[in-house]
Coordinates of C-alpha atoms in Angstrom, one line a residue:
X1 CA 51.8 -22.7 -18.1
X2 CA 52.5 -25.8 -15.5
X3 CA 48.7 -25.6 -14.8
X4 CA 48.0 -25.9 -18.3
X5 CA 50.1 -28.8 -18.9
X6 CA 49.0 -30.7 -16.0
X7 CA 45.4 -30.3 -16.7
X8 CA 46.4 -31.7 -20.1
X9 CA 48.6 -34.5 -18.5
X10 CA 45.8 -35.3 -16.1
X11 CA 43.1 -35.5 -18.9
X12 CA 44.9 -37.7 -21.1
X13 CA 45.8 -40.3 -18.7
X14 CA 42.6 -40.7 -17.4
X15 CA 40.8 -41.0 -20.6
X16 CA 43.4 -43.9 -21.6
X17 CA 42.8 -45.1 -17.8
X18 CA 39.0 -44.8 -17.8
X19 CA 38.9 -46.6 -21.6
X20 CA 41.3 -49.5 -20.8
X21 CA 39.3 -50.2 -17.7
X22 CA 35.5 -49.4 -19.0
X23 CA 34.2 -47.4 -16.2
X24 CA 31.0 -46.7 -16.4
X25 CA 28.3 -45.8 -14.0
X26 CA 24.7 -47.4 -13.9
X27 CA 21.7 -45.5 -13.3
X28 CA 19.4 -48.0 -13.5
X29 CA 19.3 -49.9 -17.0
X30 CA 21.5 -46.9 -18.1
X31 CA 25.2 -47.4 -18.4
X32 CA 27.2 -43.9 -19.0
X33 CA 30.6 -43.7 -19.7
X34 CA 33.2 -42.2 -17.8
X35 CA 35.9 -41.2 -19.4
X36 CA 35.3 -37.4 -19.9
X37 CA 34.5 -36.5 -16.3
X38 CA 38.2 -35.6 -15.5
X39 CA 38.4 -34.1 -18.5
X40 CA 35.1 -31.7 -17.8
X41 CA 36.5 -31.2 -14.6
X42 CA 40.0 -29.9 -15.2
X43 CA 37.8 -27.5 -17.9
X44 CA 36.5 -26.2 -15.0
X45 CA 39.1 -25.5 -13.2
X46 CA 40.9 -23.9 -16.0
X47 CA 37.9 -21.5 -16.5
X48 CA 37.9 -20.7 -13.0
X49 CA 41.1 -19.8 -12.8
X50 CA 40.8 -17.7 -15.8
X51 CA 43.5 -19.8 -17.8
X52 CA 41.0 -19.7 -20.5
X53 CA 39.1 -16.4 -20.1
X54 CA 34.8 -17.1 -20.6
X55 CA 34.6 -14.4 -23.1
X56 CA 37.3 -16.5 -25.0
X57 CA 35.1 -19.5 -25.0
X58 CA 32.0 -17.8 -26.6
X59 CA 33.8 -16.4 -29.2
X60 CA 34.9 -19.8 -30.4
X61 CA 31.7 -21.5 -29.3
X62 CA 29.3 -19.4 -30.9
X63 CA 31.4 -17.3 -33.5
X64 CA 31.1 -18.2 -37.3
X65 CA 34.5 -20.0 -37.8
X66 CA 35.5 -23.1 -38.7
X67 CA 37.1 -23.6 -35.3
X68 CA 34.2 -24.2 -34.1
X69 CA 33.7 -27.3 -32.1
X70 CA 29.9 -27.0 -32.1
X71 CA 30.1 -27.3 -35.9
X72 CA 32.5 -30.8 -35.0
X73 CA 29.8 -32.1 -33.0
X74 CA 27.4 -31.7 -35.6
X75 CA 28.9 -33.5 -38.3
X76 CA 29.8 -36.4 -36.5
X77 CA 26.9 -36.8 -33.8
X78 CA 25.0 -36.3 -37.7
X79 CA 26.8 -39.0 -39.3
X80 CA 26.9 -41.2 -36.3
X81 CA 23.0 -40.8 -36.4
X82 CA 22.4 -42.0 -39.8
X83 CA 24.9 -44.8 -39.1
X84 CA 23.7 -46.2 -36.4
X85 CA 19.9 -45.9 -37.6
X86 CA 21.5 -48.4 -41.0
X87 CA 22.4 -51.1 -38.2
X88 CA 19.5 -51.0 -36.4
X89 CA 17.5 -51.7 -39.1
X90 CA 19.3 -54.9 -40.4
X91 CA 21.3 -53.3 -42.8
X92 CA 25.0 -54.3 -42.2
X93 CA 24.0 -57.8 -41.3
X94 CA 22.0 -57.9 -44.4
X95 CA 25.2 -57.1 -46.4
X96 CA 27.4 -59.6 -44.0
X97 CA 25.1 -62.2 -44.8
X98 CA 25.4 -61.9 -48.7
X99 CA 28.7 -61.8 -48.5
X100 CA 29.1 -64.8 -46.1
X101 CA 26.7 -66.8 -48.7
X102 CA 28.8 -65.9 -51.7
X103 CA 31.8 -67.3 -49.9
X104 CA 30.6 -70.8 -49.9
X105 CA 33.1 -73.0 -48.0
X106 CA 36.7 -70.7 -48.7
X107 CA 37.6 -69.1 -45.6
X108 CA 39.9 -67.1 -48.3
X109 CA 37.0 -65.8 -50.8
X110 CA 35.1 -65.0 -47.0
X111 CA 37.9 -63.1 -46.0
X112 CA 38.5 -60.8 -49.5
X113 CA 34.9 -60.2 -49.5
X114 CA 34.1 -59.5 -45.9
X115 CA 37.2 -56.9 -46.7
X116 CA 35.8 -55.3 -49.4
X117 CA 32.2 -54.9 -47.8
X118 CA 33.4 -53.4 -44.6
X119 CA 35.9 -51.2 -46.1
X120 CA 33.0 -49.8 -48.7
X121 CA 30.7 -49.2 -46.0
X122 CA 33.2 -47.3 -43.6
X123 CA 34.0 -45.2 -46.4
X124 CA 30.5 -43.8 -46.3
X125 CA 30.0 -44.4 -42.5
X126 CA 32.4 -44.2 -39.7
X127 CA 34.9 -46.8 -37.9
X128 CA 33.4 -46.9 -34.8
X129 CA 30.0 -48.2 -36.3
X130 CA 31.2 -50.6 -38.2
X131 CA 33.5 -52.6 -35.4
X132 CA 30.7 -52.5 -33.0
X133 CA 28.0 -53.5 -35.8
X134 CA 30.7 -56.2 -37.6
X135 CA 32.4 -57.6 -34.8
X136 CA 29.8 -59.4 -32.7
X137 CA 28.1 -60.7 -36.0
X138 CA 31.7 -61.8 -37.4
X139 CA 31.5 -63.9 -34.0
X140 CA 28.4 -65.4 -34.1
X141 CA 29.2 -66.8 -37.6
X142 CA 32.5 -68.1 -36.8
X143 CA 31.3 -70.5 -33.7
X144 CA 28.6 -71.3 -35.9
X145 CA 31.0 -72.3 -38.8
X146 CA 33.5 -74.0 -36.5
X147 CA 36.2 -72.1 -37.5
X148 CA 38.7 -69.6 -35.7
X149 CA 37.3 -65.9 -35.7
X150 CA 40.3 -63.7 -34.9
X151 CA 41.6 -63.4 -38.9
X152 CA 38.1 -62.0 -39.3
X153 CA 37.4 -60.2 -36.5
X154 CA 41.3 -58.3 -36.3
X155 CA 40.6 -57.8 -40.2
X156 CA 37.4 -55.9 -39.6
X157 CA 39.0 -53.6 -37.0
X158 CA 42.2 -52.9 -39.3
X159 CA 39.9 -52.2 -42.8
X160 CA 37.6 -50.1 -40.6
X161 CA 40.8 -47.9 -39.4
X162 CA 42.2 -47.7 -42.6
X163 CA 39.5 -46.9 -45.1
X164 CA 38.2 -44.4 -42.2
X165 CA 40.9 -42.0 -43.7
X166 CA 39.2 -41.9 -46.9
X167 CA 36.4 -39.4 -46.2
X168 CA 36.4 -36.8 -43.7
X169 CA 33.6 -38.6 -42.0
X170 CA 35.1 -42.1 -41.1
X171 CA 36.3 -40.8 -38.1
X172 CA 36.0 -38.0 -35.1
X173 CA 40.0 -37.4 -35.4
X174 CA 39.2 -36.7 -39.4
X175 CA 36.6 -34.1 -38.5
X176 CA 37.7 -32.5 -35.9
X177 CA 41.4 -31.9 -37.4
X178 CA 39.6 -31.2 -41.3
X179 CA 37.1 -28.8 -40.0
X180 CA 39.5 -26.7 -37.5
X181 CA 41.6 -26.1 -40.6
X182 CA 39.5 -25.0 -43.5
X183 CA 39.5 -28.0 -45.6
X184 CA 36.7 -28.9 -47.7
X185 CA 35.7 -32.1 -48.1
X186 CA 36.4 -32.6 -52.1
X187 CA 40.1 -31.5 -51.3
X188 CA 40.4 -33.8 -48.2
X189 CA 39.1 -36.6 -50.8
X190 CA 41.8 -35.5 -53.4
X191 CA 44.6 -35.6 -51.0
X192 CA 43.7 -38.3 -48.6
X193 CA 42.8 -41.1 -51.3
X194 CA 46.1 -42.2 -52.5
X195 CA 47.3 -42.6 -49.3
X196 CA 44.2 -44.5 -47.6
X197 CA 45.0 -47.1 -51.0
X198 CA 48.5 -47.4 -49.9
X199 CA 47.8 -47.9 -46.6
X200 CA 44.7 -50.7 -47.6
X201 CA 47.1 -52.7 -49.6
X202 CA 50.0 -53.2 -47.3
X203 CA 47.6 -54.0 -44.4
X204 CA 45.6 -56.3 -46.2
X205 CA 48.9 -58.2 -47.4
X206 CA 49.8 -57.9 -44.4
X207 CA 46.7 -59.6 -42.6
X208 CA 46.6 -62.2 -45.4
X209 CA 50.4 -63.1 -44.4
X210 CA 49.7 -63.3 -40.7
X211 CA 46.4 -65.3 -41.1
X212 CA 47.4 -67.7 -44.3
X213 CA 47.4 -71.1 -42.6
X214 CA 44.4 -70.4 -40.9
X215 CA 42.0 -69.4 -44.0
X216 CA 43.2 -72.5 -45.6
X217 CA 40.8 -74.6 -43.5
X218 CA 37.4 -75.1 -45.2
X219 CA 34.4 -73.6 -44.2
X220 CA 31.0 -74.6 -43.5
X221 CA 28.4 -72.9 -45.5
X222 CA 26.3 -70.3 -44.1
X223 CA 22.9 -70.6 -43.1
X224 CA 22.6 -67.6 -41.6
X225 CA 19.4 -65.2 -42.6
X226 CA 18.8 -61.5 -42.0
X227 CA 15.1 -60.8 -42.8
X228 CA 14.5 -56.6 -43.4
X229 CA 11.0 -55.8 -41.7
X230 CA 10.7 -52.6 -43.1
X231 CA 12.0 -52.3 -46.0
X232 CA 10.8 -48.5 -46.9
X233 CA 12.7 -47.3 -43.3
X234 CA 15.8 -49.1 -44.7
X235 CA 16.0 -46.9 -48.2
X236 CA 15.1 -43.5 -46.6
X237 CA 18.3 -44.7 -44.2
X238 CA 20.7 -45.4 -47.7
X239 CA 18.8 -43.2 -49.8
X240 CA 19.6 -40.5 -46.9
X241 CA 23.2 -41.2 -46.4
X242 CA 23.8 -41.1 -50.4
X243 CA 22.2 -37.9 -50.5
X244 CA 24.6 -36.3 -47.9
X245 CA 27.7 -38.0 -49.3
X246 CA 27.0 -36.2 -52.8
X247 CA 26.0 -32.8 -51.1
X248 CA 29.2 -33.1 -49.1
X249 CA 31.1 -33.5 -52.0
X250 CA 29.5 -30.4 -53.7
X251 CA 29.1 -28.3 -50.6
X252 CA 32.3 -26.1 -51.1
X253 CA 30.6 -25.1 -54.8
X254 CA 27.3 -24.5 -53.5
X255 CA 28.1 -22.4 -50.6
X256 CA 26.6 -25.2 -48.1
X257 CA 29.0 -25.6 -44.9
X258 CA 29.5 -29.3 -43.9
X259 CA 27.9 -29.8 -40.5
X260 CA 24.6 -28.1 -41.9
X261 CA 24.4 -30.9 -44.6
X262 CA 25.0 -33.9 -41.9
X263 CA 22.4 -31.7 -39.5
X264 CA 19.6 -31.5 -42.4
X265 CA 20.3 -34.8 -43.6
X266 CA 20.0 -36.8 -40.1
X267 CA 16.9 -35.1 -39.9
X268 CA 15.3 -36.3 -42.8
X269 CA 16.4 -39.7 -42.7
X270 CA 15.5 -39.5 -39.1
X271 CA 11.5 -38.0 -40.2
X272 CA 10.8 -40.6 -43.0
X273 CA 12.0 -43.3 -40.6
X274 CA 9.2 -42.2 -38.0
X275 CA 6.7 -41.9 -41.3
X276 CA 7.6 -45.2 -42.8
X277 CA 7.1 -46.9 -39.4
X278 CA 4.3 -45.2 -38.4
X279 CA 2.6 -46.2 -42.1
X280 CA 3.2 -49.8 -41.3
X281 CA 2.1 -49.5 -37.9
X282 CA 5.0 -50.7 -36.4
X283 CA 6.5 -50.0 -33.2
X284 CA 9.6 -46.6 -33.5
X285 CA 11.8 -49.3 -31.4
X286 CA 14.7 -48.9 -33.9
X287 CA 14.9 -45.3 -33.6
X288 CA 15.1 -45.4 -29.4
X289 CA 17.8 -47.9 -29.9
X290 CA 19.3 -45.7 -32.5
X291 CA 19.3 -42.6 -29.7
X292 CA 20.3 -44.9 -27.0
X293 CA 23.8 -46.1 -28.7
X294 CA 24.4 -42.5 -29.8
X295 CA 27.6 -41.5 -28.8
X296 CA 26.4 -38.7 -26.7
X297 CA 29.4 -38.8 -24.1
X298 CA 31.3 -37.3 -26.7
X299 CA 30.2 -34.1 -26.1
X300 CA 31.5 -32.9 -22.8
X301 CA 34.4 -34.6 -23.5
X302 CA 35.1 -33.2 -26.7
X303 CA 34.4 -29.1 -25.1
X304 CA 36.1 -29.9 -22.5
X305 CA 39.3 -31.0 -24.1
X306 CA 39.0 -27.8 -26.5
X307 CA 39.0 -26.2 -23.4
X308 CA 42.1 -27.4 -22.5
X309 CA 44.0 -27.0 -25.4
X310 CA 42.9 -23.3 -25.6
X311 CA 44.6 -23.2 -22.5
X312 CA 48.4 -24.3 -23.6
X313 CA 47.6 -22.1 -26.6
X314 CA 47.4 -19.5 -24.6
X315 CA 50.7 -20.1 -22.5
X316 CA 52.7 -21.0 -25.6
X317 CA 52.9 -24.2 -25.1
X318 CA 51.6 -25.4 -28.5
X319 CA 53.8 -22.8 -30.2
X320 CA 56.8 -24.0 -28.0
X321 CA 56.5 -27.6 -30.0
X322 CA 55.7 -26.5 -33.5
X323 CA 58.7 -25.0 -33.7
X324 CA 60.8 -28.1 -33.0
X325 CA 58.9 -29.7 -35.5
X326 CA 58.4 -27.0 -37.8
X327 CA 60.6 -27.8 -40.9
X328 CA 60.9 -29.7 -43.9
X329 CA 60.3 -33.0 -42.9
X330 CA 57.3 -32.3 -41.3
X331 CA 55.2 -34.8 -42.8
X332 CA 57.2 -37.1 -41.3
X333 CA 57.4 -36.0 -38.0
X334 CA 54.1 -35.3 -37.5
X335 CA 53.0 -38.5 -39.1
X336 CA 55.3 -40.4 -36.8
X337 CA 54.8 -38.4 -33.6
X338 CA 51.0 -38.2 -34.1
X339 CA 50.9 -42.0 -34.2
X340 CA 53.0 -42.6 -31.5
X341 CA 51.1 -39.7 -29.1
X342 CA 47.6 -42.0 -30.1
X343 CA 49.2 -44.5 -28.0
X344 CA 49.7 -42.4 -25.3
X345 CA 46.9 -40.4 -24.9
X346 CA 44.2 -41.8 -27.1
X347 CA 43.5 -40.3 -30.6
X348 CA 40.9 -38.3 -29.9
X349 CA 42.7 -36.3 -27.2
X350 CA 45.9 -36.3 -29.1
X351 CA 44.2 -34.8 -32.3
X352 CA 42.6 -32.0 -30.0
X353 CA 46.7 -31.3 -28.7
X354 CA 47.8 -31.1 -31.9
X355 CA 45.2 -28.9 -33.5
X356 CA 47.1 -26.4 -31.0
X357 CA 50.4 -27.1 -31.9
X358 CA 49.3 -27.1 -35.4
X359 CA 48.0 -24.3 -35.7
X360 CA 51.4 -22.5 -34.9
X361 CA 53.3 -24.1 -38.0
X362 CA 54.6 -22.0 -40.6
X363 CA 52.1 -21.5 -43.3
X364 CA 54.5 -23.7 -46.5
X365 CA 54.6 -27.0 -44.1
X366 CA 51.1 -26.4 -42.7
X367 CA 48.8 -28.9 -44.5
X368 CA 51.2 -30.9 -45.2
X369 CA 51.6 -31.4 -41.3
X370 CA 47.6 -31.5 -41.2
X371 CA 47.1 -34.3 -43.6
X372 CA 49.9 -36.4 -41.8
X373 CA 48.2 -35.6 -38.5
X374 CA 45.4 -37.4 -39.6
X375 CA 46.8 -40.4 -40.8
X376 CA 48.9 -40.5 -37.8
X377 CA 45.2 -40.2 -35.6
X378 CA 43.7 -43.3 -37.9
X379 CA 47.2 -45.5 -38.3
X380 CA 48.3 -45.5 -34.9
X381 CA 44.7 -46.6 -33.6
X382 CA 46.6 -50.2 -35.4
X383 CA 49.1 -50.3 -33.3
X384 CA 47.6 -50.4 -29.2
X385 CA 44.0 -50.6 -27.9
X386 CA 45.1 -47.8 -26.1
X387 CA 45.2 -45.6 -29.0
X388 CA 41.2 -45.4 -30.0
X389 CA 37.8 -45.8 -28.1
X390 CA 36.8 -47.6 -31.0
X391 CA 39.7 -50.7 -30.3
X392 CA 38.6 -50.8 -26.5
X393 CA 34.8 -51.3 -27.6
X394 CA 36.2 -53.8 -30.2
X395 CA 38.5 -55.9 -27.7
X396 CA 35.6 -55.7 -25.1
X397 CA 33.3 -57.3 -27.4
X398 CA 36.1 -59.8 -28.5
X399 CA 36.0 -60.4 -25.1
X400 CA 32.6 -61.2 -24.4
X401 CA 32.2 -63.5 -27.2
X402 CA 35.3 -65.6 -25.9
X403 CA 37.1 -64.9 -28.3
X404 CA 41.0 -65.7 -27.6
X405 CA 42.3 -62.4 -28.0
X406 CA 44.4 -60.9 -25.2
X407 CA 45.8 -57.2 -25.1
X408 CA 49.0 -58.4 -25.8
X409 CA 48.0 -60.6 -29.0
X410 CA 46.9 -57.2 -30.4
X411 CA 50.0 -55.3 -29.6
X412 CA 51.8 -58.2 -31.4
X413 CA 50.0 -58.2 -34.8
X414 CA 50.0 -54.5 -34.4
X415 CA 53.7 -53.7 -35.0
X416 CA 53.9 -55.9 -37.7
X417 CA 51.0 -53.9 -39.1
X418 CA 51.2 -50.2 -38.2
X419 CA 54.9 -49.7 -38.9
X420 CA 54.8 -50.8 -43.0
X421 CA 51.3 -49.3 -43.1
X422 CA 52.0 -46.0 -41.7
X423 CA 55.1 -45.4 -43.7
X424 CA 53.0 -46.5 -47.0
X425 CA 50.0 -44.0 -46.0
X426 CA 52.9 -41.0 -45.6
X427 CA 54.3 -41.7 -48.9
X428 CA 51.6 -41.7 -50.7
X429 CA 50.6 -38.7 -48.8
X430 CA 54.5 -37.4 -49.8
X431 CA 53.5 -38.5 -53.3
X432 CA 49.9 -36.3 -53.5
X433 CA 52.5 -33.0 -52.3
X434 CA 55.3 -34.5 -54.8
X435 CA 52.8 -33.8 -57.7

């Protein structure tokens, strides 16, 4: 058990270590990430010792359950795929620049609209896209405009990790917790929509409270242009994407599991991309781009760290903490203790932890726990950088852009945040069980 638990100690801290500092290693023009090496490595040692017997890991690796993390990987490296191919092809700054357009010279009707837009597209995307693909571009526009860019830019990152909780694909934490369990993406829709409005309106008062005085000042209109050069590539990308979305919401009915739908569907968005560009003779530069910000790093670090937690199953550990938390106010709990662990050990991690701890609740307090778990793994990402990759690649670009937006400015506006917003997401969640 102790080696179990220190493996899992020694994992977490060095992916919040390795994050908060960036390290990376260049080979060449190639920058890799770092942060799952320990990880990988304690894995190792874990398997050598036989903490986690092998025959163990091919039975969840390769067996047909929907433990699987294999079947994980392929929804989200899937989705990440399609969403990543939609930005390099112009079109989230062609939306940005509509939107920017409509909001003539009110930093107000710019700040409701650029709202609206980014939370509709993370619905059908993910988070992480949509802060790296916003967030520069939100930058560019502000020094252009003259005007202060952190109400935009902080607004961007706080729609993109609310509305991630509306579909199962918004965000790794959602998948990997949703899929380990069983639930289907048309009952994750039915259960996580009320509270993902709950928790949109109280941020978004929220934001417009902390930001008022600045989006009084008028704004400079927008000359900004976005011009599509291949307009064909760019509807196989939404026409794609669309397509999944429905199948996903019909796959429980037809018999189709989710990671095959994402798998199929990246395929063919990623096939009539190469035809539509090869038709117009143009060069497949947007597709290399699109494999080159994949997030491939993901998937060591994500076998690893089910390595690890199948170690702390197997010692009891996980079964040692359900049953403190095991009771009727387990929504609660986990809601609260989910969010607070994000900011510890990183969502990603902590969702991997408590997968294992979940899965040794009783069955009448079991999804109610699961659902919590997730808006625990998207809220608390509000509160720290610490708490998601995707608010360390969004203060890093902040960053860059010289933007003045320190680690503690985030932590500031985050409590304010997280606290009302977290407590509106597990009542509505409450609410959805009430009914």
């Amino acid at each position: 058990m102790a080696l179990s638990v220190s493996m899992l100690c020694l994992s977490c801290l060095s992916v919040v270590l390795a994050t908060a500092f960036g390290a990376k290693a260049h080979i060449g023009k190639v920058h890799i990430r770092l942060y799952w090496v320990v990880p990988f490595v304690c894995a190792v040692v874990l398997l050598a010792t036989g903490e986690v017997p092998l025959g163990q890991i091919e039975e969840q690796f390769f067996g047909d359950s929907d433990m699987n993390p294999l079947k994980t990987l392929a929804i989200f490296l899937s989705m990440s795929a399609m969403s990543v191919y939609l930005d390099k092809v112009g079109f989230f700054k062609y939306l940005a620049t509509r939107v920017m357009k409509h909001a003539g010279t009110s930093q107000i009707k710019l700040f409701i609209l650029l709202y609206l837009i980014i939370s509709a597209v993370t619905i059908f995307t993910s988070n992480s896209t949509i802060v790296l693909t916003f967030t520069p571009f939100i930058c560019y526009f502000a020094k252009n405009s003259n005007i202060n860019p952190v109400p935009f830019v902080f607004m961007a990152y706080v729609a993109a990790n609310t509305w991630s909780m509306f579909l199962v694909i918004g965000n790794t934490t959602n998948v990997y917790i949703a899929t380990y369990f069983g639930v289907e993406f048309i009952e994750y829709v039915r259960m996580m929509a009320l509270p993902t409005v709950f928790a949109a309106v109280t941020s978004f008062a929220l934001l417009f409270l902390i930001f008022r005085k600045d989006l009084k000042e008028p704004l400079q209109a927008s000359e900004l242009e976005v011009t599509i050069r291949n307009k064909p590539a760019l509807i196989v990308g939404v026409t794609g994407l669309g397509i999944c979305t429905l199948l996903l919401i019909i796959s429980s009915y037809i018999g189709l599991d989710m990671w095959i739908v994402c798998l199929c569907s990246a395929a063919a968005v990623m096939t009539g991309a190469v035809i539509c560009f090869l038709a117009k003779k143009q060069s497949l530069l947007p597709l290399k781009k699109t494999a080159k910000r994949m997030p491939w790093h993901l998937i060591p670090f994500l076998l690893s760290m089910f390595v690890v937690v199948l170690s702390l199953m197997n010692n009891g550990v996980t079964e040692a903490i359900a049953s403190v938390f095991d009771n009727r106010f387990s929504l609660l709990s986990f809601g609260a203790l989910s969010a607070g662990a994000s900011n510890l050990m990183n969502n990603l991690p902590m969702s991997m932890f408590f997968v294992g701890i979940l899965s040794a609740v009783s069955e009448p307090n079991l999804m109610q726990a699961v659902f919590a778990t997730v808006i625990g793994s998207n809220m608390g990402s509000l509160l720290t950088p610490v708490a998601s990759m995707s608010a360390m690649m969004w203060l890093s670009i902040v960053k860059h852009k010289k933007v003045k937006f320190r680690f503690i400015d985030f932590v500031k506006k985050g409590v304010i945040i997280t606290l009302p917003t977290l407590g509106a997401a597990l009542g509505g969640l409450a609410l959805m069980f009430a009914l």
